């Protein structure tokens, strides 16, 4: 396996190439990545190994894939894992019923939409399949919430996320010398919330691992806010006093603990937006103290058990 030295993630959207791939994210994706996370991304790119991200909900695991694809100008293909997901679905799906329908329709329509004699008209590529077929560059593939799949799902992925980076489609005859082989191995980012415990050891051994910590100080939250509002031209930037007061109160709420689902950065940004613009005037920064109830707490607390603790945990 030759190391990949062509692509380097810097955590800076200004490095986006002038001519990105058409499937690269078009929306600016600001992302505050610390030096250790940047290093983890680049290690995964260099070694061509999946980057496995863990961390509490709302810490930015999913958005990292979009940030990497945006900065590098590469395609982004997302695969949302469900409890019924099979590894093959990330490669392709073959619609046998549609082909049978077209065979019957051809008897009454001499010009059907698809030619049923060509089986490739009935295969649809998944996120990994699309990435394997790229000829000019690698893709960033996001496998989101891998732990929602069954126990064998992560290990089943190992058959394609490793040398020789290829797969077959028996229904179309794309087997043997005609199999689908990746010219450019994708940059694979996998997220996990550990809903079913630890992932299988063989899969973990294959990955580069990084745990995304919640930004637990004012300076980090300020950077996240400034980066977020740089691209939100239709939203007025809150005053520095409001940003600092909201950040401080938010960190106090999290520090109190006792949450089944602690509010994350996405909840914080929604909350700050409401403080700034929901009412006719921005919420007073002076009122964001423990002496007053938390305004718009429904933006921060997303479970009933947490909501009912407002007097002790979020007051």
PDB file of N, CA and C in Angstrom, residues 7 9 33-34 42 70 76 87 109 121 123 128 139 146-147 160 176 181 199 214 240 244 268-269 284-285 304 311:
ATOM      1  N   UNK A   7      -3.078  14.781  -0.652  1.00  0.00           N
ATOM      2  CA  UNK A   7      -4.085  15.612  -0.005  1.00  0.00           C
ATOM      3  C   UNK A   7      -3.737  15.841   1.454  1.00  0.00           C
ATOM      4  N   UNK A   9      -5.279  18.007   4.859  1.00  0.00           N
ATOM      5  CA  UNK A   9      -6.329  18.811   5.487  1.00  0.00           C
ATOM      6  C   UNK A   9      -5.674  19.764   6.481  1.00  0.00           C
ATOM      7  N   UNK A  33     -11.150  22.857  13.997  1.00  0.00           N
ATOM      8  CA  UNK A  33     -10.494  21.589  14.318  1.00  0.00           C
ATOM      9  C   UNK A  33      -9.175  21.882  15.016  1.00  0.00           C
ATOM     10  N   UNK A  34      -8.943  21.235  16.162  1.00  0.00           N
ATOM     11  CA  UNK A  34      -7.670  21.453  16.841  1.00  0.00           C
ATOM     12  C   UNK A  34      -6.563  20.661  16.132  1.00  0.00           C
ATOM     13  N   UNK A  42      -5.255  13.656   8.724  1.00  0.00           N
ATOM     14  CA  UNK A  42      -4.171  13.479   7.770  1.00  0.00           C
ATOM     15  C   UNK A  42      -3.497  12.116   7.889  1.00  0.00           C
ATOM     16  N   UNK A  70     -15.099  19.859   1.666  1.00  0.00           N
ATOM     17  CA  UNK A  70     -15.163  21.233   1.162  1.00  0.00           C
ATOM     18  C   UNK A  70     -13.763  21.800   0.975  1.00  0.00           C
ATOM     19  N   UNK A  76     -18.331  14.444  -1.784  1.00  0.00           N
ATOM     20  CA  UNK A  76     -18.761  13.918  -0.494  1.00  0.00           C
ATOM     21  C   UNK A  76     -19.955  13.011  -0.733  1.00  0.00           C
ATOM     22  N   UNK A  87     -23.809  -4.279   4.383  1.00  0.00           N
ATOM     23  CA  UNK A  87     -22.608  -3.688   3.793  1.00  0.00           C
ATOM     24  C   UNK A  87     -22.755  -3.515   2.286  1.00  0.00           C
ATOM     25  N   UNK A 109     -44.671  -1.330 -25.514  1.00  0.00           N
ATOM     26  CA  UNK A 109     -44.043  -0.037 -25.809  1.00  0.00           C
ATOM     27  C   UNK A 109     -42.692  -0.307 -26.459  1.00  0.00           C
ATOM     28  N   UNK A 121     -28.511  -0.978 -16.454  1.00  0.00           N
ATOM     29  CA  UNK A 121     -29.527   0.058 -16.287  1.00  0.00           C
ATOM     30  C   UNK A 121     -30.263  -0.076 -14.961  1.00  0.00           C
ATOM     31  N   UNK A 123     -28.749  -1.152 -11.884  1.00  0.00           N
ATOM     32  CA  UNK A 123     -27.920  -1.071 -10.688  1.00  0.00           C
ATOM     33  C   UNK A 123     -27.718   0.385 -10.322  1.00  0.00           C
ATOM     34  N   UNK A 128     -20.135   4.158  -1.228  1.00  0.00           N
ATOM     35  CA  UNK A 128     -18.832   3.565  -1.519  1.00  0.00           C
ATOM     36  C   UNK A 128     -18.701   3.218  -2.991  1.00  0.00           C
ATOM     37  N   UNK A 139     -12.880  10.335  -3.209  1.00  0.00           N
ATOM     38  CA  UNK A 139     -14.044  10.958  -2.585  1.00  0.00           C
ATOM     39  C   UNK A 139     -13.907  10.865  -1.077  1.00  0.00           C
ATOM     40  N   UNK A 146     -22.296   4.201  12.539  1.00  0.00           N
ATOM     41  CA  UNK A 146     -22.071   2.807  12.174  1.00  0.00           C
ATOM     42  C   UNK A 146     -22.606   1.853  13.230  1.00  0.00           C
ATOM     43  N   UNK A 147     -22.678   2.291  14.463  1.00  0.00           N
ATOM     44  CA  UNK A 147     -23.114   1.408  15.541  1.00  0.00           C
ATOM     45  C   UNK A 147     -24.613   1.095  15.479  1.00  0.00           C
ATOM     46  N   UNK A 160     -14.170  -4.572   1.825  1.00  0.00           N
ATOM     47  CA  UNK A 160     -14.001  -3.598   0.734  1.00  0.00           C
ATOM     48  C   UNK A 160     -13.149  -2.402   1.141  1.00  0.00           C
ATOM     49  N   UNK A 176     -14.791 -10.823 -11.932  1.00  0.00           N
ATOM     50  CA  UNK A 176     -13.483 -11.163 -12.478  1.00  0.00           C
ATOM     51  C   UNK A 176     -12.739  -9.937 -12.959  1.00  0.00           C
ATOM     52  N   UNK A 181     -13.121  -1.706  -9.475  1.00  0.00           N
ATOM     53  CA  UNK A 181     -11.903  -1.531  -8.683  1.00  0.00           C
ATOM     54  C   UNK A 181     -11.616  -0.039  -8.521  1.00  0.00           C
ATOM     55  N   UNK A 199     -17.274  -1.350  19.111  1.00  0.00           N
ATOM     56  CA  UNK A 199     -17.284  -1.978  17.797  1.00  0.00           C
ATOM     57  C   UNK A 199     -16.345  -3.181  17.806  1.00  0.00           C
ATOM     58  N   UNK A 214     -15.788  17.846  23.797  1.00  0.00           N
ATOM     59  CA  UNK A 214     -16.606  19.046  23.726  1.00  0.00           C
ATOM     60  C   UNK A 214     -15.748  20.255  24.053  1.00  0.00           C
ATOM     61  N   UNK A 240     -20.217  40.955  21.331  1.00  0.00           N
ATOM     62  CA  UNK A 240     -19.251  40.201  22.147  1.00  0.00           C
ATOM     63  C   UNK A 240     -19.750  39.929  23.564  1.00  0.00           C
ATOM     64  N   UNK A 244     -20.163  36.175  25.039  1.00  0.00           N
ATOM     65  CA  UNK A 244     -19.447  35.743  26.245  1.00  0.00           C
ATOM     66  C   UNK A 244     -20.412  35.306  27.338  1.00  0.00           C
ATOM     67  N   UNK A 268     -26.105  24.826  21.157  1.00  0.00           N
ATOM     68  CA  UNK A 268     -25.598  26.128  21.603  1.00  0.00           C
ATOM     69  C   UNK A 268     -25.771  27.189  20.521  1.00  0.00           C
ATOM     70  N   UNK A 269     -25.453  26.853  19.272  1.00  0.00           N
ATOM     71  CA  UNK A 269     -25.573  27.829  18.189  1.00  0.00           C
ATOM     72  C   UNK A 269     -27.029  28.204  17.936  1.00  0.00           C
ATOM     73  N   UNK A 284     -30.919  40.341  26.861  1.00  0.00           N
ATOM     74  CA  UNK A 284     -29.934  41.084  27.640  1.00  0.00           C
ATOM     75  C   UNK A 284     -28.852  40.143  28.173  1.00  0.00           C
ATOM     76  N   UNK A 285     -27.592  40.471  27.868  1.00  0.00           N
ATOM     77  CA  UNK A 285     -26.484  39.663  28.370  1.00  0.00           C
ATOM     78  C   UNK A 285     -26.442  39.674  29.894  1.00  0.00           C
ATOM     79  N   UNK A 304     -37.168  14.391  27.854  1.00  0.00           N
ATOM     80  CA  UNK A 304     -38.094  14.741  28.927  1.00  0.00           C
ATOM     81  C   UNK A 304     -37.404  14.730  30.291  1.00  0.00           C
ATOM     82  N   UNK A 311     -35.182  22.884  37.128  1.00  0.00           N
ATOM     83  CA  UNK A 311     -34.976  23.623  38.388  1.00  0.00           C
ATOM     84  C   UNK A 311     -33.635  23.334  39.032  1.00  0.00           C
TER      85      UNK A 311
END
